[in-house]
PDB file of C-alpha atoms in Angstrom:
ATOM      1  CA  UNK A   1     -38.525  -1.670   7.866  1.00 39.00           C
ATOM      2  CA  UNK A   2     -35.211  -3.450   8.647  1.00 39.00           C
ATOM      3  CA  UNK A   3     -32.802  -2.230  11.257  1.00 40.00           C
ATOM      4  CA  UNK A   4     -29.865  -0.568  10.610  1.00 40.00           C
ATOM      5  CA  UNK A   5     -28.765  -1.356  14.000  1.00 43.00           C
ATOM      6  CA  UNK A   6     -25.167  -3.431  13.407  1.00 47.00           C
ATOM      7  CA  UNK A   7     -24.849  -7.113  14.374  1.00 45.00           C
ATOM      8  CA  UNK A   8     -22.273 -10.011  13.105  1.00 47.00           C
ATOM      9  CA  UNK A   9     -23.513 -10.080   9.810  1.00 43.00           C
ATOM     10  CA  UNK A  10     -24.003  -6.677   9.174  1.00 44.00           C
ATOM     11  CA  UNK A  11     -21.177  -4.831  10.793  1.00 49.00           C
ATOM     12  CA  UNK A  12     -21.405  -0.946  11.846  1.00 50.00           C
ATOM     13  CA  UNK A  13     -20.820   1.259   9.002  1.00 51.00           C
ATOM     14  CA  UNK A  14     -17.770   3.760   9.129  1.00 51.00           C
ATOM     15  CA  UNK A  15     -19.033   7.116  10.980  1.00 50.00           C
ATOM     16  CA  UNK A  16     -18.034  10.789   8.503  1.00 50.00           C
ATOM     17  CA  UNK A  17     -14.796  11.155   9.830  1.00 51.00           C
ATOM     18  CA  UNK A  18     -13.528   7.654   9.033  1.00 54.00           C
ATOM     19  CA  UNK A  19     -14.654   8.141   5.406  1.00 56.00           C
ATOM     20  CA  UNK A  20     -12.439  11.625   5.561  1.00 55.00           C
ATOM     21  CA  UNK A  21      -9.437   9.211   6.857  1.00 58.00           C
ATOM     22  CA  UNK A  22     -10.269   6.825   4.083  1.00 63.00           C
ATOM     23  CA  UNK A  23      -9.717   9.387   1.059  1.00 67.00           C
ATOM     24  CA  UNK A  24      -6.858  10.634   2.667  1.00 71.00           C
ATOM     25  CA  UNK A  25      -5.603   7.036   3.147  1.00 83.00           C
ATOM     26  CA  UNK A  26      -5.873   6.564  -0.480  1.00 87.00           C
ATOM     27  CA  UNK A  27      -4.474  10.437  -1.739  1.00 90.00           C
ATOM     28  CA  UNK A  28      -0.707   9.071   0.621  1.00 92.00           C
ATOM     29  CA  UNK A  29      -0.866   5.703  -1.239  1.00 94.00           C
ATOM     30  CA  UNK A  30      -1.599   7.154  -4.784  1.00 94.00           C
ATOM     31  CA  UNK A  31       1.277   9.925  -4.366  1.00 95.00           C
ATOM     32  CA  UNK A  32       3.580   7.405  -2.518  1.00 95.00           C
ATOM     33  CA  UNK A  33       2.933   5.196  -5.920  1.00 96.00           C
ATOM     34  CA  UNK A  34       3.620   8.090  -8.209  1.00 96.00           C
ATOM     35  CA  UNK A  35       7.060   8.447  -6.774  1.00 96.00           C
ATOM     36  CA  UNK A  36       8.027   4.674  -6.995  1.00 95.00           C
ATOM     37  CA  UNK A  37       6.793   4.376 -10.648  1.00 96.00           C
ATOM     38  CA  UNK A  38       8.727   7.651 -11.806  1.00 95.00           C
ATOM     39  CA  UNK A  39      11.801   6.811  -9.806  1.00 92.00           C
ATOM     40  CA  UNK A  40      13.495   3.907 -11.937  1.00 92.00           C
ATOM     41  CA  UNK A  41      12.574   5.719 -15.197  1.00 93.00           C
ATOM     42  CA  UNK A  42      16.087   6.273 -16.949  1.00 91.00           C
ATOM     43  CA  UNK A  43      14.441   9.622 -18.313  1.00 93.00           C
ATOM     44  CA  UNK A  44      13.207  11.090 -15.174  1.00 93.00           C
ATOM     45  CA  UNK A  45      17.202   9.309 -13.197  1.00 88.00           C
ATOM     46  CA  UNK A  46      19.389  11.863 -16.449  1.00 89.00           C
ATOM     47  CA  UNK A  47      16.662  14.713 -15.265  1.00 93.00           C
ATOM     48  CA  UNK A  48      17.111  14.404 -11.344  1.00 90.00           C
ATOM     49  CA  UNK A  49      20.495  13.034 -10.882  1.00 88.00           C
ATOM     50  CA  UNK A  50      20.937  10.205  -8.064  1.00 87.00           C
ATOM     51  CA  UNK A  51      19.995  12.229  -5.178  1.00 90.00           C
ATOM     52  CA  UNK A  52      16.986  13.543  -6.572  1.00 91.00           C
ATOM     53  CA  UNK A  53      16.002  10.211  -7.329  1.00 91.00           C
ATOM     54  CA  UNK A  54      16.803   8.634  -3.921  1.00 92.00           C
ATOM     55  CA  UNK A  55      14.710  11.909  -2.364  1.00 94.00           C
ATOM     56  CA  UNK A  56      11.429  11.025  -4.769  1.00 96.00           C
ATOM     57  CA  UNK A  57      11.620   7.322  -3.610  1.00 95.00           C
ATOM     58  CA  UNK A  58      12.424   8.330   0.421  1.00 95.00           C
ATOM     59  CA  UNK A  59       8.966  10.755  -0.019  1.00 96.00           C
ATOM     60  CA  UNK A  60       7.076   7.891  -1.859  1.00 96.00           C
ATOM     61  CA  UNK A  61       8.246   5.458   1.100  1.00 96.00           C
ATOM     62  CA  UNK A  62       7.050   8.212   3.579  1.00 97.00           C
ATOM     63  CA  UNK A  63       3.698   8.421   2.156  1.00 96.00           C
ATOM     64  CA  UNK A  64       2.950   4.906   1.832  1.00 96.00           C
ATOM     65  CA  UNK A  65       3.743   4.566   5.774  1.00 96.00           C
ATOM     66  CA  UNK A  66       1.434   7.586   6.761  1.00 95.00           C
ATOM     67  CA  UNK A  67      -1.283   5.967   4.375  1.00 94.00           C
ATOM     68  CA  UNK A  68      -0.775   2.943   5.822  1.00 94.00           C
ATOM     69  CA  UNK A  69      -1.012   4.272   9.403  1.00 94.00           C
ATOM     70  CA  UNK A  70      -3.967   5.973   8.253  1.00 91.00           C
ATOM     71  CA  UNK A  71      -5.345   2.242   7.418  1.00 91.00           C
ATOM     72  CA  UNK A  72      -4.166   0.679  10.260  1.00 91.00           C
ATOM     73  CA  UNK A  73      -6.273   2.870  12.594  1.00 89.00           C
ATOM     74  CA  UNK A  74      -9.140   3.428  10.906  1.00 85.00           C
ATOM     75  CA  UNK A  75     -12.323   4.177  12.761  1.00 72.00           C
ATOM     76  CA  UNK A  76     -13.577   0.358  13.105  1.00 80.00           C
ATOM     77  CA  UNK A  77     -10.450  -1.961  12.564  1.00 85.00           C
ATOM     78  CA  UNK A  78      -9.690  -2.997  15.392  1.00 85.00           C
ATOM     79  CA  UNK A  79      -6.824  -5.203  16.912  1.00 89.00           C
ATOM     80  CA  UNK A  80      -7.546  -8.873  17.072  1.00 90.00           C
ATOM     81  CA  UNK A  81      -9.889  -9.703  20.303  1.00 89.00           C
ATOM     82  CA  UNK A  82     -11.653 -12.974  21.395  1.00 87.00           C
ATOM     83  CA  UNK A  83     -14.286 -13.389  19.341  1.00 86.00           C
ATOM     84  CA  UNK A  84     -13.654 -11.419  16.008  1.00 89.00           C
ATOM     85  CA  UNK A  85     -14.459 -13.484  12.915  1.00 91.00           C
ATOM     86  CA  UNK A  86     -11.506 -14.515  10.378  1.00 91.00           C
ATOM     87  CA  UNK A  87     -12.487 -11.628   8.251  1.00 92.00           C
ATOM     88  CA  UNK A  88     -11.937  -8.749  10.611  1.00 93.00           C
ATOM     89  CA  UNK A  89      -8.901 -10.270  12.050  1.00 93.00           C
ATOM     90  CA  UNK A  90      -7.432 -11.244   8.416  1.00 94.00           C
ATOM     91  CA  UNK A  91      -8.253  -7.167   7.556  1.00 94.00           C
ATOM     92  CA  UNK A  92      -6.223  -5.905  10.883  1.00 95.00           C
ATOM     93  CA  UNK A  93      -2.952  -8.227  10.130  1.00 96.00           C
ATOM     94  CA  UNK A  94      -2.828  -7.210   6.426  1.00 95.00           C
ATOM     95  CA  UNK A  95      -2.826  -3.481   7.323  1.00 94.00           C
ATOM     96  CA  UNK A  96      -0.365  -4.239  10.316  1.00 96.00           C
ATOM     97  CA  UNK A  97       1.807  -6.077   7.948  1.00 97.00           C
ATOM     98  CA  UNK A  98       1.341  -3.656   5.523  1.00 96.00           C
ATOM     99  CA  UNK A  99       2.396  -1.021   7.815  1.00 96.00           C
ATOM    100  CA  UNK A 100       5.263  -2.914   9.079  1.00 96.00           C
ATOM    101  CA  UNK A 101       6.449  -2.932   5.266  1.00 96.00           C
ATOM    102  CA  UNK A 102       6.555   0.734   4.815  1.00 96.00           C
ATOM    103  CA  UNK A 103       8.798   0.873   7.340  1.00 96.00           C
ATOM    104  CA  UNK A 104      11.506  -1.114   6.332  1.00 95.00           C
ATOM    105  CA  UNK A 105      11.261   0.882   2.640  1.00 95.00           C
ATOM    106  CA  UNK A 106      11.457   3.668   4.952  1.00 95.00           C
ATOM    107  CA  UNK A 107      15.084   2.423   5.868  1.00 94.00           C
ATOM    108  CA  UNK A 108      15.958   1.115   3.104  1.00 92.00           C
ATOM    109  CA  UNK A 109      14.968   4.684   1.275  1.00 93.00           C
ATOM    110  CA  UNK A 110      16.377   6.079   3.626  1.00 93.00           C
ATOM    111  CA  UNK A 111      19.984   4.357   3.453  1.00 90.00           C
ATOM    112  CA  UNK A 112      19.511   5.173   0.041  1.00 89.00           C
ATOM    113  CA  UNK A 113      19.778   8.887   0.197  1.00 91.00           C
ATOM    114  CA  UNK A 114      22.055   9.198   2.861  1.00 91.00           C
ATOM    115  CA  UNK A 115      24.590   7.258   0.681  1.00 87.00           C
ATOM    116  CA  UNK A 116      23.702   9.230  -2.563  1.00 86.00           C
ATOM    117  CA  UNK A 117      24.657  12.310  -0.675  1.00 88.00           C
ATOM    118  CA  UNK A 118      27.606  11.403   1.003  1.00 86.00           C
ATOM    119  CA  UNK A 119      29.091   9.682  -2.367  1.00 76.00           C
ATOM    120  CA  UNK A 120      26.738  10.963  -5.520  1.00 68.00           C
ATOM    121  CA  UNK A 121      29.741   9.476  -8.232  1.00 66.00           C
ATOM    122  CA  UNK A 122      29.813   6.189  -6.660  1.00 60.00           C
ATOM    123  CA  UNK A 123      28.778   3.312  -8.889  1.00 51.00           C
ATOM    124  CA  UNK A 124      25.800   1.500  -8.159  1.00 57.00           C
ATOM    125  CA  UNK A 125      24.497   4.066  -5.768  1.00 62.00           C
ATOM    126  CA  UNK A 126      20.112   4.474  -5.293  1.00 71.00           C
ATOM    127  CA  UNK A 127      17.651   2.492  -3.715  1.00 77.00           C
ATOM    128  CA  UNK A 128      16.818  -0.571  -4.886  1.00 78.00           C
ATOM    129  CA  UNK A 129      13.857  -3.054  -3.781  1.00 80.00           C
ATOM    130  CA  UNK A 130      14.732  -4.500  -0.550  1.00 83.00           C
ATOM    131  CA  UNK A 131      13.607  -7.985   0.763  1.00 88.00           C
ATOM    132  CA  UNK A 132      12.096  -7.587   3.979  1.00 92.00           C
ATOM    133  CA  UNK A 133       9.486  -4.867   3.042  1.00 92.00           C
ATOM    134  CA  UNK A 134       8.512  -6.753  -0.159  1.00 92.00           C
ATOM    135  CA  UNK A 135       8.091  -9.984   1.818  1.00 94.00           C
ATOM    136  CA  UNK A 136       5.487  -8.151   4.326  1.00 95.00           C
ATOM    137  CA  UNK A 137       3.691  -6.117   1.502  1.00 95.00           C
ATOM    138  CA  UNK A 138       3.216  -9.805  -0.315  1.00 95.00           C
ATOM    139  CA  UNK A 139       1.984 -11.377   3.287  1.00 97.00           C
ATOM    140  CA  UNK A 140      -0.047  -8.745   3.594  1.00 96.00           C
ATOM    141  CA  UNK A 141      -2.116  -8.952   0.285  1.00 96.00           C
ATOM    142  CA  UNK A 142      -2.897 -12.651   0.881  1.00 96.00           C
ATOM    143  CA  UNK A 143      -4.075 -11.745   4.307  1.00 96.00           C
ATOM    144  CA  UNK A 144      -6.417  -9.391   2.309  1.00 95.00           C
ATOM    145  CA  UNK A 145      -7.895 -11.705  -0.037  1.00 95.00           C
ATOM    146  CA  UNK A 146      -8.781 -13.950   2.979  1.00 94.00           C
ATOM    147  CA  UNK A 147     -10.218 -10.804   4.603  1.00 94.00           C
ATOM    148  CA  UNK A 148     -12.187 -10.043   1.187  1.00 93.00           C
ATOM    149  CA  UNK A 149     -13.428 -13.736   0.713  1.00 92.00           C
ATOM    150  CA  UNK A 150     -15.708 -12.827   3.746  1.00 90.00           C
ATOM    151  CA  UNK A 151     -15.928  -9.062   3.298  1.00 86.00           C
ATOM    152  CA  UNK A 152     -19.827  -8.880   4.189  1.00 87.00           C
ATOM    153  CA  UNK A 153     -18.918  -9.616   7.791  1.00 89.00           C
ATOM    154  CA  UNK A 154     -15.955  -6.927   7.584  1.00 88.00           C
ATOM    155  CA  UNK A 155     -16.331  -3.834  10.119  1.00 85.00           C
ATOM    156  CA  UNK A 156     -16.444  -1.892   6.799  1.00 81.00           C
ATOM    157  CA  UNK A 157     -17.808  -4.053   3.472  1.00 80.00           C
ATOM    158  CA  UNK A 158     -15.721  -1.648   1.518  1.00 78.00           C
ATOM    159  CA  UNK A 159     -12.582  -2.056   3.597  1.00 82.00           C
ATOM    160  CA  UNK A 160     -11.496  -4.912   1.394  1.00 87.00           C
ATOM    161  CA  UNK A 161     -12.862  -4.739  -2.628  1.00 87.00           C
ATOM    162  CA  UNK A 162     -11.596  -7.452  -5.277  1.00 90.00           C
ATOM    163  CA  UNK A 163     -10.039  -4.822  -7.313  1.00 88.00           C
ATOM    164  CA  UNK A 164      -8.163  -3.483  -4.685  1.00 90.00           C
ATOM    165  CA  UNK A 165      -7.419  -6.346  -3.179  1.00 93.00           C
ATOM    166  CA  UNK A 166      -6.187  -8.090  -6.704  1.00 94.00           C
ATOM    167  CA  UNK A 167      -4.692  -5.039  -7.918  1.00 95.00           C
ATOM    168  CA  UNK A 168      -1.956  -4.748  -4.578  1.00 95.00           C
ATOM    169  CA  UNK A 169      -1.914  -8.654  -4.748  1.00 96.00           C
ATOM    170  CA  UNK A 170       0.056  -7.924  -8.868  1.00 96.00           C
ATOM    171  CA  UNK A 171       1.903  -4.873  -7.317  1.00 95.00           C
ATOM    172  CA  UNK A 172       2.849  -6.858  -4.201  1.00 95.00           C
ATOM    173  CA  UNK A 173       3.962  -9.319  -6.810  1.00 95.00           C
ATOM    174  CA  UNK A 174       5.593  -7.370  -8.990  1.00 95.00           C
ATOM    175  CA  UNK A 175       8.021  -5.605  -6.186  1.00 93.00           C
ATOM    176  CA  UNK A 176       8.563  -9.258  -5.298  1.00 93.00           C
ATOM    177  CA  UNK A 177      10.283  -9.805  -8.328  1.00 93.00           C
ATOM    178  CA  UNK A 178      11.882  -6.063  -8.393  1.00 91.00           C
ATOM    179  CA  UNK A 179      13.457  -7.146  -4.952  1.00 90.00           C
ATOM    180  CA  UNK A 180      15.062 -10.764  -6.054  1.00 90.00           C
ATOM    181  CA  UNK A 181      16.175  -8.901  -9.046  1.00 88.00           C
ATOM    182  CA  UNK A 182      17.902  -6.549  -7.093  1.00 84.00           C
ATOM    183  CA  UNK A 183      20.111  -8.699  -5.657  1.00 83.00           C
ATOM    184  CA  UNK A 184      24.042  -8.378  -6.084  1.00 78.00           C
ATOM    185  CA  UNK A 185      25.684 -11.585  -7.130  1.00 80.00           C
ATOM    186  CA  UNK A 186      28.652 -11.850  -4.854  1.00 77.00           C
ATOM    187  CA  UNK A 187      31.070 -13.174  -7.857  1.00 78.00           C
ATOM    188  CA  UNK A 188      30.266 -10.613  -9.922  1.00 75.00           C
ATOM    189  CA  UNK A 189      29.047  -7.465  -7.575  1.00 71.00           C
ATOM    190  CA  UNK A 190      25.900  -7.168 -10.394  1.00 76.00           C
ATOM    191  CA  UNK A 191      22.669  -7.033  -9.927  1.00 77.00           C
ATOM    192  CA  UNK A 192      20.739 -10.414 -11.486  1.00 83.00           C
ATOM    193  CA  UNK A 193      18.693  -7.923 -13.372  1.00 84.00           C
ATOM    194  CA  UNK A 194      18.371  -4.035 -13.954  1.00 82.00           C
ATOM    195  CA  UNK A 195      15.844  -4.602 -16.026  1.00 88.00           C
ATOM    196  CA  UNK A 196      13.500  -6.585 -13.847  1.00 90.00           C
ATOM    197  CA  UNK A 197      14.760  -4.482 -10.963  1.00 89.00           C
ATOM    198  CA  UNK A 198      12.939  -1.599 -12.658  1.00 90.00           C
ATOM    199  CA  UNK A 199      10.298  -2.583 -14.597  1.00 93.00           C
ATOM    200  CA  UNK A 200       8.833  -4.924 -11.469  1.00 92.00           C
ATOM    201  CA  UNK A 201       8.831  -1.449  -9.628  1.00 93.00           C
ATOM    202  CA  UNK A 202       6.670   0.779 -12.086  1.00 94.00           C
ATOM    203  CA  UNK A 203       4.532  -1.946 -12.463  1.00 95.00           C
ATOM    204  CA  UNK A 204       4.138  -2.760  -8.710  1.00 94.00           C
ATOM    205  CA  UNK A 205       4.021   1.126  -8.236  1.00 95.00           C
ATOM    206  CA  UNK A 206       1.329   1.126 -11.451  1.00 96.00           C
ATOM    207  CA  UNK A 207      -0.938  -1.608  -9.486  1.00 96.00           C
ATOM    208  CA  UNK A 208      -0.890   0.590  -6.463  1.00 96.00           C
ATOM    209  CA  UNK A 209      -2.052   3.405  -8.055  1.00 95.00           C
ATOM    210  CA  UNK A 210      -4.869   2.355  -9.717  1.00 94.00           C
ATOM    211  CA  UNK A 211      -6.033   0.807  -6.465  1.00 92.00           C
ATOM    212  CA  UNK A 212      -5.761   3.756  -4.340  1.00 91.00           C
ATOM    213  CA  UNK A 213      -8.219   5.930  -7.405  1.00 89.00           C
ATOM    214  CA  UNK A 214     -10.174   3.057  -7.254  1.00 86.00           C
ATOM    215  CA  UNK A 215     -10.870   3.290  -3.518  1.00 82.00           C
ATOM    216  CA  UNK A 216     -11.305   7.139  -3.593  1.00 73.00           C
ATOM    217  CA  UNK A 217     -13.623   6.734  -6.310  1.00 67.00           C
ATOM    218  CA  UNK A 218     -16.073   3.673  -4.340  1.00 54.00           C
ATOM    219  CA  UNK A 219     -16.055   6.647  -1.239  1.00 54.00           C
ATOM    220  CA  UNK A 220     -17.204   9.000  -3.483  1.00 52.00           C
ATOM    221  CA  UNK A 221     -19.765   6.783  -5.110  1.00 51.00           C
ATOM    222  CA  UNK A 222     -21.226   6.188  -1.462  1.00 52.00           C
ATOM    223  CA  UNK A 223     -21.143  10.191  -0.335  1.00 50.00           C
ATOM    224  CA  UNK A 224     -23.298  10.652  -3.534  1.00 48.00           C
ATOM    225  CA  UNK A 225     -25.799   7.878  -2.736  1.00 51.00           C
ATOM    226  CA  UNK A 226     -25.774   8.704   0.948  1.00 51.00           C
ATOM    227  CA  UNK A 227     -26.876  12.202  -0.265  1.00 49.00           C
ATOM    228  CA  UNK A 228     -29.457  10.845  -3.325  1.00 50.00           C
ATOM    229  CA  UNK A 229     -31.348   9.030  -0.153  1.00 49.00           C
ATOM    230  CA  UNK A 230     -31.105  12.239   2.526  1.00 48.00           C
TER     231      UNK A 230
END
């Protein structure tokens, strides 16, 4: 009978409670996403009114940093040490960077509401993609394919799938071209394009989505099989 006992190529598996982390890792990212794809919808912007949209995309930034906290600490990532193989330290940097990400959409959310409080009729007020978090959530995808190119020697095989990993690779993508949309030309004070600005978001937002179900639904599959074999 082979050992279940963990060594380099077959890593520990995740203990009970790091599976509980894990769905609720991937509820914050799949609400956080909802909020970013139904924030630059013109319908939902004439049915909530500026501030209502700048609170729905401040929430949605707030749940995509506790999410990615969540990730970041899970039971078995660990921070880089002597010794750990590319894979493992590729998977802690992409949910550092990750993390690091949220945060400045946290600000940038957050800037966001404050002004569309303070001055609701002013034109051109709301959040729009910013630079620095859509950098870090595009460094940190790439960091994740090199983690999932080698995910049998991951602390957690399922940490890293090609789905997900492909799937917030497009969204990381497409919020990369919602953020250099977003920027003002300083001749003209417009944005290069609304258009892009929006659509990159609710698809970026739609990519994230699907790979936070997706994630929820490989736990699932491996509570059920875990079960089948008790």
């Amino acid at each position: 009978m082979a050992s279940d006992a963990p060594s380099p190529e077959r890593p520990a598996r995740p203990t009970p409670s790091g599976d509980r982390r894990l769905r609720r890792e991937a509820w914050g990212f799949g609400l956080g996403s909802i909020c970013f794809f139904v924030g630059p919808l013109p319908a939902y912007g004439a049915w909530a009114g500026d501030v209502g949209v700048a609170v729905t995309f401040f929430i949605g930034s707030l749940l995509f940093t506790t999410a990615g906290f969540i990730q970041l600490s899970l039971s078995g990532r660990r921070p880089p040490r002597r010794g750990m193989n590319a894979a493992d330290r590729a998977d802690w940097f992409a949910a550092a960077i990750q993390f690091v990400g949220t945060l400045f959409f946290n600000v940038s959310t957050g800037q966001a509401l404050v002004a569309a409080v303070q001055h609701p009729d002013a034109v051109g007020v709301g959040w729009r993609p910013d630079a620095l978090g859509s950098i870090a959530f595009l460094v940190s995808s790439g960091l994740a394919v090199v983690a999932t190119r080698d995910r049998g020697r991951l602390w957690d095989r399922d940490a890293r799938t090609w789905h997900g990993t492909g799937l917030n690779m497009l969204g990381s993508i497409a919020f990369g071209v919602s953020a250099v949309a977003a920027y003002v030309v300083p001749t003209t004070g417009d944005l290069v394009s609304l258009f892009w600005t929006n659509l990159g978001t609710v698809i970026g937002a739609l990519c994230f989505f699907v790979a936070a179900v997706l994630s929820r639904r490989t736990v699932l599959r491996e509570e059920h099989e875990s079960a089948a074999t008790s």
